[in-house]
């Protein structure tokens, strides 16, 4: 009998790739759709989707608002992060910052220099609430992905959160990101791209993350409130334009790195967005346009002229960008990479772009074109993608019938696998491709996580017969996709396992952690 460590090594040594398979049966098609439009199948779900009809189920997912989701709604009530709006969190953050500053003043030089590192815990104590709320926000994403009947919407929330990435660890974004997810991304995940683009541009979280809140026209003079002290005026006076948002808007959010723009275009776009800023925390930290900070000069970009039209200049530009061919191609390629293949087929992209043009950026129409594309259903696309850490943990929880709790433990598992939610500092977000996530160390870590999840498995009955047990796991958890090699390794591990419950836990863990389950 192989040792467990050796068995893990044998399993994880298998390459995740899959050769083209035969034509799909209705059940195979349902399982494929559940792997791509959802976070994997729950036991028996592939059969129920096949019975309803895969294309009918897809249409239901595209019309998410009409899908009842009472179970998730009940669970969401346990998350206090949803009880606070942006203004509440802004006030709490302001108070926490002031308390930390007060504690730092009181400590002063009373601690020897050698002890100051140890004093960081005391100084950071006021921020503990925001660390805890951040953990809640991460776990909420996992609970929603695991339990929601509106699976496609949850997948698209994750997609857009990554496409319009904001780093929660940057200053005020500790309290701005929750409203960014709840108020900006989620309501528009299946709407129009133009509306989503404008909403992210106006989002205080994005304005802070990419520094546009501090971008003002050169020579601008800020209008200060009556109660602001001179030292506050000096400290808070912006100094000039900041190109960060304009550059990422063109390179990542819309046109793409090969979108045909120049450095001068970046500068002109930056000038257009001067004055787009954020209210102070005590006023709610919402979007505000400072006309005093706006560049009133004439701007020329992409063949258009902008002159002294305030914040409407930015809205006009965003609407223009949303319908550019380069934008349609760039975003459609990312969607096809998410749903079809790491190297998206040209036919899929072309179908998505055509739907974008016809519907003027209706995300539902674009997705429908992808899901009805021959490339989506091609045998070489089936189980040809590898799950990200988030997708892996959620799909394992769904397959094993585990009820995710309200603690951040599963979100922490995702973080240990390399994808801490909302904590990617780079504007690019997390990578989608297999090359980024697959290596022997990562697969071993997934195996360890699978063993933890397997202890709570409720979807597999306890069976004395090992061969029958493995067959049940193959059918209920993996829709019959377990390889003969994986079955052999698991059965070898079960040889001397006399306790049926232990055998089930071990077999489920090896199955979920093995290479077959990593594939979409």
Short mmCIF file of C-alpha atoms in Angstrom, two decimals:
data_model
loop_
_atom_site.label_atom_id
_atom_site.label_comp_id
_atom_site.label_asym_id
_atom_site.label_seq_id
_atom_site.Cartn_x
_atom_site.Cartn_y
_atom_site.Cartn_z
CA UNK A 1 0.00 0.00 0.00
CA UNK A 2 1.25 3.51 -0.82
CA UNK A 3 1.63 5.97 2.02
CA UNK A 4 -0.80 8.87 1.95
CA UNK A 5 2.04 11.27 1.16
CA UNK A 6 3.13 9.04 -1.72
CA UNK A 7 -0.45 8.73 -2.94
CA UNK A 8 -0.80 12.51 -2.95
CA UNK A 9 2.41 12.73 -4.93
CA UNK A 10 1.17 10.21 -7.49
CA UNK A 11 -2.14 11.99 -7.88
CA UNK A 12 -0.74 15.52 -8.10
CA UNK A 13 1.89 14.40 -10.58
CA UNK A 14 -0.83 13.95 -13.18
CA UNK A 15 -1.09 16.77 -15.66
CA UNK A 16 -4.38 18.69 -15.46
CA UNK A 17 -4.75 18.79 -19.25
CA UNK A 18 -7.35 16.66 -21.04
CA UNK A 19 -7.40 15.34 -24.59
CA UNK A 20 -10.51 16.03 -26.69
CA UNK A 21 -13.35 13.74 -25.70
CA UNK A 22 -16.42 12.32 -27.44
CA UNK A 23 -19.62 14.20 -28.12
CA UNK A 24 -21.44 15.33 -25.00
CA UNK A 25 -24.49 13.56 -23.62
CA UNK A 26 -27.23 15.73 -22.04
CA UNK A 27 -25.81 14.92 -18.60
CA UNK A 28 -22.28 15.75 -19.76
CA UNK A 29 -23.54 19.04 -21.18
CA UNK A 30 -25.25 19.87 -17.89
CA UNK A 31 -22.10 19.10 -15.95
CA UNK A 32 -20.04 21.25 -18.31
CA UNK A 33 -22.48 24.15 -17.95
CA UNK A 34 -22.45 23.82 -14.16
CA UNK A 35 -18.66 23.88 -14.15
CA UNK A 36 -18.48 27.08 -16.19
CA UNK A 37 -21.64 29.10 -15.47
CA UNK A 38 -21.73 27.95 -11.85
CA UNK A 39 -19.27 26.92 -9.16
CA UNK A 40 -19.59 23.24 -9.96
CA UNK A 41 -22.41 20.78 -9.53
CA UNK A 42 -23.99 19.73 -6.27
CA UNK A 43 -24.78 16.00 -6.04
CA UNK A 44 -27.61 15.21 -8.42
CA UNK A 45 -27.68 18.69 -9.93
CA UNK A 46 -26.33 17.66 -13.32
CA UNK A 47 -29.24 15.23 -13.68
CA UNK A 48 -31.79 17.87 -12.71
CA UNK A 49 -30.32 20.42 -15.15
CA UNK A 50 -30.31 17.81 -17.91
CA UNK A 51 -33.96 17.07 -17.13
CA UNK A 52 -34.93 20.76 -17.32
CA UNK A 53 -32.83 21.22 -20.44
CA UNK A 54 -29.37 22.80 -20.41
CA UNK A 55 -30.24 25.74 -22.65
CA UNK A 56 -33.39 26.46 -20.66
CA UNK A 57 -31.34 26.40 -17.46
CA UNK A 58 -28.84 28.81 -19.03
CA UNK A 59 -31.65 31.21 -19.94
CA UNK A 60 -32.89 31.03 -16.35
CA UNK A 61 -29.42 31.90 -15.09
CA UNK A 62 -29.23 34.87 -17.46
CA UNK A 63 -32.49 36.12 -15.96
CA UNK A 64 -31.20 35.82 -12.39
CA UNK A 65 -33.67 38.20 -10.74
CA UNK A 66 -36.49 35.74 -11.35
CA UNK A 67 -34.71 32.85 -9.60
CA UNK A 68 -35.84 32.45 -5.95
CA UNK A 69 -32.92 32.55 -3.53
CA UNK A 70 -34.52 32.49 -0.09
CA UNK A 71 -31.92 30.22 1.50
CA UNK A 72 -29.10 32.59 0.65
CA UNK A 73 -31.13 35.62 1.75
CA UNK A 74 -31.58 34.00 5.16
CA UNK A 75 -27.85 33.33 5.45
CA UNK A 76 -26.92 36.85 4.39
CA UNK A 77 -28.74 38.22 7.43
CA UNK A 78 -26.00 36.72 9.63
CA UNK A 79 -23.34 39.02 8.16
CA UNK A 80 -23.21 42.33 9.99
CA UNK A 81 -21.07 43.84 7.21
CA UNK A 82 -24.36 44.19 5.30
CA UNK A 83 -25.88 46.24 8.13
CA UNK A 84 -23.51 49.15 7.46
CA UNK A 85 -23.61 51.49 4.51
CA UNK A 86 -20.59 53.40 3.23
CA UNK A 87 -21.27 56.40 5.50
CA UNK A 88 -21.46 54.15 8.58
CA UNK A 89 -18.16 52.49 7.75
CA UNK A 90 -16.56 55.82 6.88
CA UNK A 91 -17.46 57.21 10.30
CA UNK A 92 -16.19 54.11 12.05
CA UNK A 93 -12.96 54.25 10.08
CA UNK A 94 -12.46 57.93 10.86
CA UNK A 95 -12.97 57.24 14.57
CA UNK A 96 -10.57 54.29 14.44
CA UNK A 97 -7.88 56.39 12.77
CA UNK A 98 -8.27 59.11 15.38
CA UNK A 99 -8.11 56.58 18.20
CA UNK A 100 -4.96 55.07 16.76
CA UNK A 101 -3.40 58.51 16.45
CA UNK A 102 -4.36 59.29 20.05
CA UNK A 103 -2.79 56.05 21.27
CA UNK A 104 0.37 56.78 19.28
CA UNK A 105 0.63 60.25 20.86
CA UNK A 106 0.17 58.78 24.33
CA UNK A 107 2.82 56.14 23.73
CA UNK A 108 5.19 58.69 22.21
CA UNK A 109 8.73 58.03 23.31
CA UNK A 110 7.76 56.15 26.46
CA UNK A 111 8.65 52.82 24.83
CA UNK A 112 12.30 52.07 24.07
CA UNK A 113 13.06 51.91 20.37
CA UNK A 114 13.66 48.15 20.62
CA UNK A 115 10.09 47.64 21.88
CA UNK A 116 8.28 49.72 19.28
CA UNK A 117 7.76 46.82 16.91
CA UNK A 118 6.08 44.97 19.72
CA UNK A 119 3.86 47.99 20.28
CA UNK A 120 2.36 47.72 16.83
CA UNK A 121 -0.36 45.47 18.17
CA UNK A 122 -1.45 48.19 20.58
CA UNK A 123 -1.35 50.87 17.91
CA UNK A 124 -3.31 48.75 15.44
CA UNK A 125 -5.97 47.74 17.96
CA UNK A 126 -8.48 50.38 16.75
CA UNK A 127 -8.31 48.82 13.26
CA UNK A 128 -9.23 45.36 14.52
CA UNK A 129 -12.89 45.87 13.64
CA UNK A 130 -11.98 46.54 10.01
CA UNK A 131 -9.82 43.45 9.82
CA UNK A 132 -12.74 41.43 11.17
CA UNK A 133 -15.19 43.06 8.76
CA UNK A 134 -12.75 42.35 5.93
CA UNK A 135 -12.80 38.67 6.90
CA UNK A 136 -16.60 38.79 6.92
CA UNK A 137 -16.66 40.30 3.45
CA UNK A 138 -14.44 37.52 2.13
CA UNK A 139 -16.51 34.78 3.75
CA UNK A 140 -19.72 36.37 2.47
CA UNK A 141 -18.41 36.03 -1.09
CA UNK A 142 -17.74 32.35 -0.48
CA UNK A 143 -21.14 31.71 1.12
CA UNK A 144 -22.89 33.42 -1.78
CA UNK A 145 -20.93 31.45 -4.35
CA UNK A 146 -21.58 28.17 -2.56
CA UNK A 147 -25.27 28.59 -1.77
CA UNK A 148 -26.84 30.94 -4.29
CA UNK A 149 -29.26 29.56 -6.86
CA UNK A 150 -28.25 32.52 -9.03
CA UNK A 151 -24.92 30.94 -9.82
CA UNK A 152 -24.12 32.82 -13.02
CA UNK A 153 -24.59 36.16 -11.30
CA UNK A 154 -22.11 35.13 -8.59
CA UNK A 155 -19.62 34.06 -11.25
CA UNK A 156 -20.03 37.41 -13.00
CA UNK A 157 -19.67 39.35 -9.74
CA UNK A 158 -16.33 37.59 -9.29
CA UNK A 159 -15.36 38.31 -12.92
CA UNK A 160 -16.12 42.03 -12.75
CA UNK A 161 -14.59 42.41 -9.29
CA UNK A 162 -11.39 41.04 -10.79
CA UNK A 163 -11.66 43.05 -14.02
CA UNK A 164 -12.23 46.29 -12.09
CA UNK A 165 -9.87 45.29 -9.30
CA UNK A 166 -9.60 47.38 -6.11
CA UNK A 167 -7.14 46.55 -3.31
CA UNK A 168 -8.86 46.47 0.08
CA UNK A 169 -5.58 46.95 1.93
CA UNK A 170 -5.00 50.49 0.68
CA UNK A 171 -5.99 53.14 3.22
CA UNK A 172 -9.59 54.24 2.92
CA UNK A 173 -10.43 51.26 0.72
CA UNK A 174 -10.63 49.28 3.94
CA UNK A 175 -14.07 50.83 4.40
CA UNK A 176 -14.89 51.66 0.77
CA UNK A 177 -14.63 48.17 -0.74
CA UNK A 178 -17.81 46.75 0.89
CA UNK A 179 -20.00 49.39 -0.78
CA UNK A 180 -18.01 48.91 -4.01
CA UNK A 181 -19.03 45.25 -4.08
CA UNK A 182 -22.62 45.76 -2.87
CA UNK A 183 -23.58 48.99 -4.63
CA UNK A 184 -21.34 49.16 -7.70
CA UNK A 185 -20.57 45.64 -8.90
CA UNK A 186 -23.39 43.33 -7.79
CA UNK A 187 -26.41 45.28 -9.14
CA UNK A 188 -24.78 45.64 -12.58
CA UNK A 189 -23.09 42.25 -13.02
CA UNK A 190 -25.60 41.23 -15.71
CA UNK A 191 -26.57 44.68 -16.94
CA UNK A 192 -24.99 46.99 -19.53
CA UNK A 193 -21.23 47.38 -19.69
CA UNK A 194 -21.54 51.14 -20.10
CA UNK A 195 -23.46 51.46 -16.84
CA UNK A 196 -20.94 49.29 -15.01
CA UNK A 197 -18.01 51.25 -16.42
CA UNK A 198 -19.49 54.58 -15.33
CA UNK A 199 -20.36 53.19 -11.89
CA UNK A 200 -16.82 51.95 -11.29
CA UNK A 201 -15.38 55.27 -12.47
CA UNK A 202 -17.55 57.13 -9.97
CA UNK A 203 -16.93 54.63 -7.19
CA UNK A 204 -15.07 56.14 -4.20
CA UNK A 205 -13.19 52.84 -3.86
CA UNK A 206 -11.82 53.10 -7.41
CA UNK A 207 -11.18 56.84 -7.14
CA UNK A 208 -9.10 56.24 -4.02
CA UNK A 209 -7.36 53.08 -5.21
CA UNK A 210 -6.11 54.60 -8.47
CA UNK A 211 -5.52 58.05 -6.94
CA UNK A 212 -7.94 60.02 -9.09
CA UNK A 213 -9.40 61.57 -5.95
CA UNK A 214 -6.13 63.52 -5.67
CA UNK A 215 -5.92 64.49 -9.34
CA UNK A 216 -6.45 68.23 -9.94
CA UNK A 217 -5.69 70.60 -12.75
CA UNK A 218 -2.29 72.31 -12.38
CA UNK A 219 -2.64 75.67 -10.70
CA UNK A 220 -6.00 74.84 -9.14
CA UNK A 221 -6.77 76.43 -5.79
CA UNK A 222 -8.89 74.39 -3.44
CA UNK A 223 -11.90 75.92 -1.70
CA UNK A 224 -11.60 75.09 1.96
CA UNK A 225 -14.26 74.85 4.59
CA UNK A 226 -14.54 77.47 7.27
CA UNK A 227 -13.54 75.06 10.04
CA UNK A 228 -10.35 73.73 8.42
CA UNK A 229 -7.13 74.81 10.08
CA UNK A 230 -4.18 76.13 8.04
CA UNK A 231 -2.09 72.98 8.71
CA UNK A 232 -4.98 70.85 7.41
CA UNK A 233 -5.05 72.98 4.29
CA UNK A 234 -1.37 72.41 3.63
CA UNK A 235 -1.56 68.68 4.29
CA UNK A 236 -4.64 68.05 2.16
CA UNK A 237 -3.91 70.33 -0.80
CA UNK A 238 -3.61 68.17 -3.96
CA UNK A 239 -0.59 68.99 -6.09
CA UNK A 240 -1.50 68.14 -9.71
CA UNK A 241 -2.76 65.53 -12.11
CA UNK A 242 -2.38 61.80 -11.47
CA UNK A 243 -2.41 59.46 -14.48
CA UNK A 244 -3.05 56.18 -12.65
CA UNK A 245 -6.79 55.88 -13.25
CA UNK A 246 -6.65 57.12 -16.84
CA UNK A 247 -3.93 54.60 -17.70
CA UNK A 248 -5.74 51.62 -16.16
CA UNK A 249 -9.06 52.75 -17.62
CA UNK A 250 -7.59 52.45 -21.11
CA UNK A 251 -5.22 49.52 -20.61
CA UNK A 252 -7.29 47.24 -18.36
CA UNK A 253 -10.91 48.37 -18.12
CA UNK A 254 -11.63 49.18 -21.78
CA UNK A 255 -9.34 49.27 -24.84
CA UNK A 256 -6.65 46.85 -23.70
CA UNK A 257 -2.87 47.13 -23.82
CA UNK A 258 -2.94 47.04 -27.64
CA UNK A 259 -5.89 49.41 -27.90
CA UNK A 260 -4.15 51.99 -30.05
CA UNK A 261 -3.85 54.83 -27.54
CA UNK A 262 -0.75 56.93 -26.86
CA UNK A 263 0.83 58.54 -23.82
CA UNK A 264 -0.69 61.84 -24.94
CA UNK A 265 -4.12 60.16 -24.90
CA UNK A 266 -3.47 59.10 -21.29
CA UNK A 267 -2.66 62.69 -20.37
CA UNK A 268 -5.77 64.05 -22.08
CA UNK A 269 -7.97 61.44 -20.38
CA UNK A 270 -6.37 62.34 -17.05
CA UNK A 271 -7.27 65.98 -17.61
CA UNK A 272 -10.87 65.00 -18.40
CA UNK A 273 -11.21 63.25 -15.03
CA UNK A 274 -9.74 66.01 -12.89
CA UNK A 275 -12.21 66.95 -10.18
CA UNK A 276 -13.70 63.44 -9.81
CA UNK A 277 -13.13 62.90 -6.12
CA UNK A 278 -14.47 61.70 -2.75
CA UNK A 279 -16.25 63.46 0.08
CA UNK A 280 -14.56 63.51 3.46
CA UNK A 281 -15.50 60.56 5.75
CA UNK A 282 -17.59 62.77 8.02
CA UNK A 283 -19.73 63.64 5.00
CA UNK A 284 -20.18 60.02 3.94
CA UNK A 285 -17.18 59.47 1.63
CA UNK A 286 -19.39 59.45 -1.46
CA UNK A 287 -18.57 60.61 -4.98
CA UNK A 288 -18.15 64.34 -5.43
CA UNK A 289 -17.15 66.50 -8.38
CA UNK A 290 -14.93 69.47 -7.49
CA UNK A 291 -15.35 72.02 -10.26
CA UNK A 292 -12.47 74.03 -8.80
CA UNK A 293 -10.13 71.08 -9.49
CA UNK A 294 -11.30 70.40 -13.04
CA UNK A 295 -9.15 71.27 -16.02
CA UNK A 296 -11.29 73.71 -18.00
CA UNK A 297 -8.95 73.74 -20.96
CA UNK A 298 -9.65 72.09 -24.30
CA UNK A 299 -8.78 68.39 -24.59
CA UNK A 300 -8.43 66.39 -27.77
CA UNK A 301 -8.60 62.60 -27.52
CA UNK A 302 -9.74 59.83 -29.89
CA UNK A 303 -10.92 62.40 -32.42
CA UNK A 304 -13.19 64.12 -29.93
CA UNK A 305 -12.93 67.58 -28.40
CA UNK A 306 -13.78 68.32 -24.77
CA UNK A 307 -13.96 71.82 -23.37
CA UNK A 308 -15.19 73.10 -20.02
CA UNK A 309 -18.09 70.70 -19.63
CA UNK A 310 -17.38 69.63 -16.04
CA UNK A 311 -17.99 66.03 -15.00
CA UNK A 312 -20.05 65.43 -18.15
CA UNK A 313 -16.75 65.23 -20.03
CA UNK A 314 -15.90 62.05 -18.16
CA UNK A 315 -19.36 60.54 -18.70
CA UNK A 316 -19.17 61.28 -22.42
CA UNK A 317 -15.74 59.67 -22.67
CA UNK A 318 -16.80 56.55 -20.76
CA UNK A 319 -19.82 56.05 -23.02
CA UNK A 320 -17.53 56.41 -26.03
CA UNK A 321 -15.01 53.90 -24.68
CA UNK A 322 -17.71 51.35 -23.84
CA UNK A 323 -18.62 51.00 -27.52
CA UNK A 324 -15.17 51.02 -29.10
CA UNK A 325 -14.15 48.00 -31.13
CA UNK A 326 -10.98 47.55 -29.07
CA UNK A 327 -13.02 47.55 -25.84
CA UNK A 328 -15.51 45.05 -27.20
CA UNK A 329 -12.70 42.75 -28.32
CA UNK A 330 -10.63 43.11 -25.13
CA UNK A 331 -13.47 42.44 -22.70
CA UNK A 332 -15.06 39.75 -24.89
CA UNK A 333 -11.70 37.94 -25.04
CA UNK A 334 -11.51 38.01 -21.24
CA UNK A 335 -15.04 36.63 -20.98
CA UNK A 336 -14.25 33.86 -23.45
CA UNK A 337 -11.08 33.08 -21.49
CA UNK A 338 -13.17 32.79 -18.34
CA UNK A 339 -15.90 30.61 -19.81
CA UNK A 340 -14.28 28.70 -22.70
CA UNK A 341 -10.48 28.40 -22.73
CA UNK A 342 -7.35 30.11 -21.44
CA UNK A 343 -6.51 30.87 -25.08
CA UNK A 344 -9.96 32.00 -26.21
CA UNK A 345 -10.98 30.86 -29.71
CA UNK A 346 -11.46 33.57 -32.32
CA UNK A 347 -14.94 32.34 -33.15
CA UNK A 348 -16.12 32.79 -29.58
CA UNK A 349 -14.67 36.30 -29.41
CA UNK A 350 -16.23 37.27 -32.74
CA UNK A 351 -19.65 36.03 -31.60
CA UNK A 352 -19.38 37.99 -28.36
CA UNK A 353 -18.30 41.18 -30.15
CA UNK A 354 -21.17 40.89 -32.64
CA UNK A 355 -23.65 40.52 -29.77
CA UNK A 356 -22.06 43.51 -28.01
CA UNK A 357 -22.47 45.68 -31.11
CA UNK A 358 -26.06 44.60 -31.71
CA UNK A 359 -27.17 45.00 -28.08
CA UNK A 360 -24.99 48.05 -27.34
CA UNK A 361 -23.13 46.31 -24.54
CA UNK A 362 -25.87 44.23 -22.91
CA UNK A 363 -23.82 41.78 -20.84
CA UNK A 364 -26.59 39.17 -20.96
CA UNK A 365 -26.59 39.24 -24.75
CA UNK A 366 -22.81 38.91 -24.88
CA UNK A 367 -22.86 35.94 -22.50
CA UNK A 368 -25.69 34.29 -24.44
CA UNK A 369 -23.57 34.53 -27.59
CA UNK A 370 -20.67 32.85 -25.77
CA UNK A 371 -22.82 30.07 -24.33
CA UNK A 372 -24.41 29.31 -27.70
CA UNK A 373 -21.09 29.43 -29.53
CA UNK A 374 -19.83 26.09 -30.91
CA UNK A 375 -16.53 26.83 -29.16
CA UNK A 376 -18.20 26.66 -25.75
CA UNK A 377 -19.53 23.15 -26.43
CA UNK A 378 -16.52 21.82 -28.35
CA UNK A 379 -15.11 18.60 -26.84
CA UNK A 380 -11.67 20.21 -26.48
CA UNK A 381 -13.17 22.90 -24.23
CA UNK A 382 -14.68 20.43 -21.77
CA UNK A 383 -12.67 20.09 -18.56
CA UNK A 384 -9.84 22.00 -20.24
CA UNK A 385 -9.61 24.81 -17.69
CA UNK A 386 -8.18 24.60 -14.18
CA UNK A 387 -10.06 26.08 -11.23
CA UNK A 388 -8.68 29.08 -9.40
CA UNK A 389 -8.31 28.63 -5.63
CA UNK A 390 -11.67 30.34 -5.04
CA UNK A 391 -13.38 28.16 -7.63
CA UNK A 392 -11.75 25.04 -6.20
CA UNK A 393 -12.81 25.64 -2.61
CA UNK A 394 -16.36 26.66 -3.52
CA UNK A 395 -16.83 23.74 -5.90
CA UNK A 396 -15.47 21.30 -3.28
CA UNK A 397 -17.86 22.69 -0.68
CA UNK A 398 -20.79 22.37 -3.09
CA UNK A 399 -19.88 18.85 -4.18
CA UNK A 400 -19.29 17.61 -0.64
CA UNK A 401 -22.53 19.11 0.67
CA UNK A 402 -20.69 21.20 3.26
CA UNK A 403 -22.64 24.05 4.84
CA UNK A 404 -20.25 27.03 4.95
CA UNK A 405 -20.42 28.83 8.27
CA UNK A 406 -20.14 32.54 9.02
CA UNK A 407 -16.53 32.40 10.23
CA UNK A 408 -13.73 33.32 7.78
CA UNK A 409 -12.19 29.84 7.85
CA UNK A 410 -13.04 28.87 4.27
CA UNK A 411 -12.05 32.32 2.99
CA UNK A 412 -8.76 31.85 4.84
CA UNK A 413 -8.35 28.53 3.05
CA UNK A 414 -8.71 30.32 -0.29
CA UNK A 415 -6.11 32.83 0.86
CA UNK A 416 -3.65 30.09 1.82
CA UNK A 417 -4.06 28.66 -1.67
CA UNK A 418 -2.88 31.98 -3.09
CA UNK A 419 -6.00 34.04 -3.84
CA UNK A 420 -6.94 36.18 -0.83
CA UNK A 421 -10.13 37.91 -1.89
CA UNK A 422 -9.95 41.66 -2.57
CA UNK A 423 -6.26 41.62 -1.64
CA UNK A 424 -4.57 41.74 -5.03
CA UNK A 425 -2.51 44.98 -4.95
CA UNK A 426 -2.03 45.13 -8.74
CA UNK A 427 -4.82 46.66 -10.87
CA UNK A 428 -4.63 43.62 -13.16
CA UNK A 429 -6.43 41.44 -10.60
CA UNK A 430 -5.78 37.72 -10.27
CA UNK A 431 -4.73 35.60 -13.24
CA UNK A 432 -7.30 33.35 -14.88
CA UNK A 433 -4.98 30.89 -16.58
CA UNK A 434 -3.80 27.41 -15.65
CA UNK A 435 -0.13 28.38 -15.91
CA UNK A 436 -0.50 30.75 -12.97
CA UNK A 437 -2.14 28.27 -10.61
CA UNK A 438 -0.75 24.84 -11.45
CA UNK A 439 2.47 23.58 -9.91
CA UNK A 440 3.29 20.69 -7.58
CA UNK A 441 3.28 22.86 -4.45
CA UNK A 442 -0.09 24.41 -5.27
CA UNK A 443 -1.68 21.02 -6.00
CA UNK A 444 -0.32 19.59 -2.74
CA UNK A 445 -1.85 22.56 -0.89
CA UNK A 446 -5.18 21.88 -2.60
CA UNK A 447 -4.97 18.26 -1.50
CA UNK A 448 -4.50 19.33 2.11
CA UNK A 449 -7.49 21.68 1.83
CA UNK A 450 -9.57 18.88 0.31
CA UNK A 451 -8.83 16.65 3.28
CA UNK A 452 -10.19 19.33 5.60
CA UNK A 453 -13.37 19.75 3.54
CA UNK A 454 -13.84 15.98 3.29
CA UNK A 455 -14.25 15.69 7.06
CA UNK A 456 -17.60 17.49 6.75
CA UNK A 457 -18.82 15.72 3.62
CA UNK A 458 -22.54 14.94 3.80
CA UNK A 459 -23.24 14.12 0.17
CA UNK A 460 -21.66 10.66 0.16
CA UNK A 461 -23.16 7.77 2.17
CA UNK A 462 -20.94 5.68 4.44
CA UNK A 463 -20.36 2.41 2.62
CA UNK A 464 -18.40 -0.68 3.72
CA UNK A 465 -17.48 -1.76 0.21
CA UNK A 466 -14.53 0.38 -0.96
CA UNK A 467 -15.10 -0.13 -4.67
CA UNK A 468 -18.73 0.87 -4.29
CA UNK A 469 -17.68 3.89 -2.21
CA UNK A 470 -15.29 5.12 -4.89
CA UNK A 471 -17.94 4.58 -7.55
CA UNK A 472 -20.42 6.67 -5.52
CA UNK A 473 -17.84 9.45 -5.18
CA UNK A 474 -17.16 9.33 -8.91
CA UNK A 475 -20.84 9.56 -9.82
CA UNK A 476 -22.10 12.00 -7.16
CA UNK A 477 -19.12 14.34 -6.84
CA UNK A 478 -17.52 14.14 -10.26
CA UNK A 479 -20.28 13.07 -12.67
CA UNK A 480 -18.31 10.01 -13.74
CA UNK A 481 -15.15 11.90 -14.74
CA UNK A 482 -12.74 10.24 -12.31
CA UNK A 483 -9.83 8.62 -14.14
CA UNK A 484 -8.94 4.96 -13.74
CA UNK A 485 -5.58 6.02 -12.30
CA UNK A 486 -7.22 8.09 -9.57
CA UNK A 487 -9.59 5.24 -8.70
CA UNK A 488 -6.65 2.83 -8.37
CA UNK A 489 -4.69 5.16 -6.10
CA UNK A 490 -7.69 5.79 -3.83
CA UNK A 491 -8.53 2.08 -3.57
CA UNK A 492 -4.91 1.29 -2.66
CA UNK A 493 -5.13 3.84 0.13
CA UNK A 494 -8.31 2.28 1.48
CA UNK A 495 -6.89 -1.24 1.65
CA UNK A 496 -6.13 -1.23 5.39
CA UNK A 497 -8.85 1.26 6.39
CA UNK A 498 -11.39 -0.73 8.35
CA UNK A 499 -13.53 2.10 9.68
CA UNK A 500 -16.16 3.06 7.05
CA UNK A 501 -16.30 6.72 8.17
CA UNK A 502 -12.53 7.10 7.97
CA UNK A 503 -12.55 5.39 4.59
CA UNK A 504 -15.17 7.83 3.31
CA UNK A 505 -13.26 10.88 4.55
CA UNK A 506 -10.00 9.67 3.03
CA UNK A 507 -11.57 8.72 -0.29
CA UNK A 508 -13.49 11.99 -0.61
CA UNK A 509 -10.39 14.02 0.29
CA UNK A 510 -8.23 12.23 -2.27
CA UNK A 511 -10.92 12.65 -4.93
CA UNK A 512 -11.45 16.35 -4.30
CA UNK A 513 -7.73 17.01 -4.05
CA UNK A 514 -6.79 14.91 -7.06
CA UNK A 515 -6.18 16.35 -10.53
CA UNK A 516 -9.54 15.25 -11.96
CA UNK A 517 -11.50 17.57 -9.67
CA UNK A 518 -9.23 20.53 -10.48
CA UNK A 519 -10.56 20.62 -14.03
CA UNK A 520 -13.52 22.59 -15.26
#
